[in-house]
Amino acid sequence: MTCPSAVTRSMYADAALTPEQRAGVDLHLRDCAACAAKVAAMNRERTGLRAALRRDDIDLPIPAFAPPARAHASLLAVLGALAVAGFAAAFWSAVADAIPSGLAWLNPLQSGELLERAISLVSFLAFEGNTMLNSALNFVAVSLTILLLTWTAVAFARNRSGAAMLLSLVVALVLPGLTHALEIRHGEGVITVGSGETIDDTLVAAGQTVAIDGTVNGDAFAFGRSVTVRGNVTGNLVTGAETVTIEGTVGGDVVGAGRSVVLRGAHVGRNVVGLGRDLELDTNSEIAANAVTAGDTARVDARVGVDLKSLGNNVIVGGNVQRDIETFAGSVSVLPSARIGRNVTAHVDDPAKLEIATGSTIGGTVDRQIAEVALRHNRYATAGYYVRQVVRLGAAFLTGLMLLWAFPVLRTLTLPTAGAALRSFGIGFVAAVALPVAALLVCLTIVGLPVGVMTFVLGAIGLYFSKAVIAQLIGRRLFQGPSGPPHYAATLFAGLVVVIVAINLPFVGGIANFALTLLGFGMIVTLLFGRFGGATAAA
């Protein structure tokens, strides 16, 4: 007696045989206990699987069809960009009205000059800033390499073996070069590079006091309370400290930021960018390319090989500038020792604020650009004030609308209790204070620069959109009813009207702006923590 095959028994158990085939198997199972036991086991297995897979019928809502973005979405994005540009112009004009005269040097965007300065910046980068752009591209390349290595590590940790194995070849080729080209020195006290010492790598130094008296054959990044460079840096020098003093030679660009930035007998092979309260480029210093300064007081007695651009409260020029000078300052003084090869353009609020001493030499023309001065009167009595608020409302509405369209979860955020509001305000305050500090600490290393910059940018974006989140919350409260709130665009617009009125109230408007911004920022941070932590954000 021949037993049926396993396939035949399986088809018998599943009732998949023809009646003739099934009758034949029935006859066989009466006489074969082994086959009967196997078929019985298959029947039990089938019954168990059906029970395990059985589920109750549940009526689940079918999500509405969301068509892909079409021309109207692109039009909305363009309108939003234009609205943001208009908002930026109105915002900086409002800032100019609010800044006291003693701090006016902090505002580089006087009303009516935004377009002119943007064109000037583009022209400067196109014709004079090639070396700066090359340095920036090199930095971006290093940053992308570091991000690639980080992604490789994450892929390996997630068992994406194919991608990890592929990119491990890149790691093997690139990583030894990077580690060899970087030397990091940090500590709580004094970090020094001795006068007889030579470093053939890129140097990153951070400490209370940093002194570079030797030779660095590469770029140097120095941060501390006091930074002094008396030696030779063949590449670029990037430094930030309370006091920065450069007395040696730098073959590339110099970017220095601090309360006081001084070049004393320094020789710079390319450009100098100085940011600080007091900036001094003495008569024994030489800059091969451009000099850019921004601060309260800038004195330039050095030889500048191309152009000088200066932003500040007081600008004093006594050196030799081979080409043009352009300043945005409260007052500009050209000393008798000054030698300017071409034109002098001074953006001041009074023609008398530009003083050109007898004995100075100017090869081109002198152009006094008189900046618009905001009148100190009741802002509520001017039509321009209300026009700016309408522009602000329109820009905030369009950008907030795009935010809520892109992230629907933000449409239903609420603060059910006063305790929840206080908690969100506290989280927003801590995040607003901690994010810049953390980003600054991360930026102290080359590896952390991209992460630090990204942290700054994301924090600024969150603060900008915080009032849109609060406006949506207020709008939903205004339209509470049995039928529920209307479309989120209507609630957003209504809430923004309330927010803009609140932040422009006399005496308390600034407090309201501060509180609403931190409250909305805290809600965004709480939501992000809940999502990334695997928890469901409270709606």
XYZ file of C-alpha atoms in Angstrom, residues 50 489 511:
3
model
C -7.088 30.507 12.254
C -6.110 79.100 8.705
C 6.903 91.703 28.391
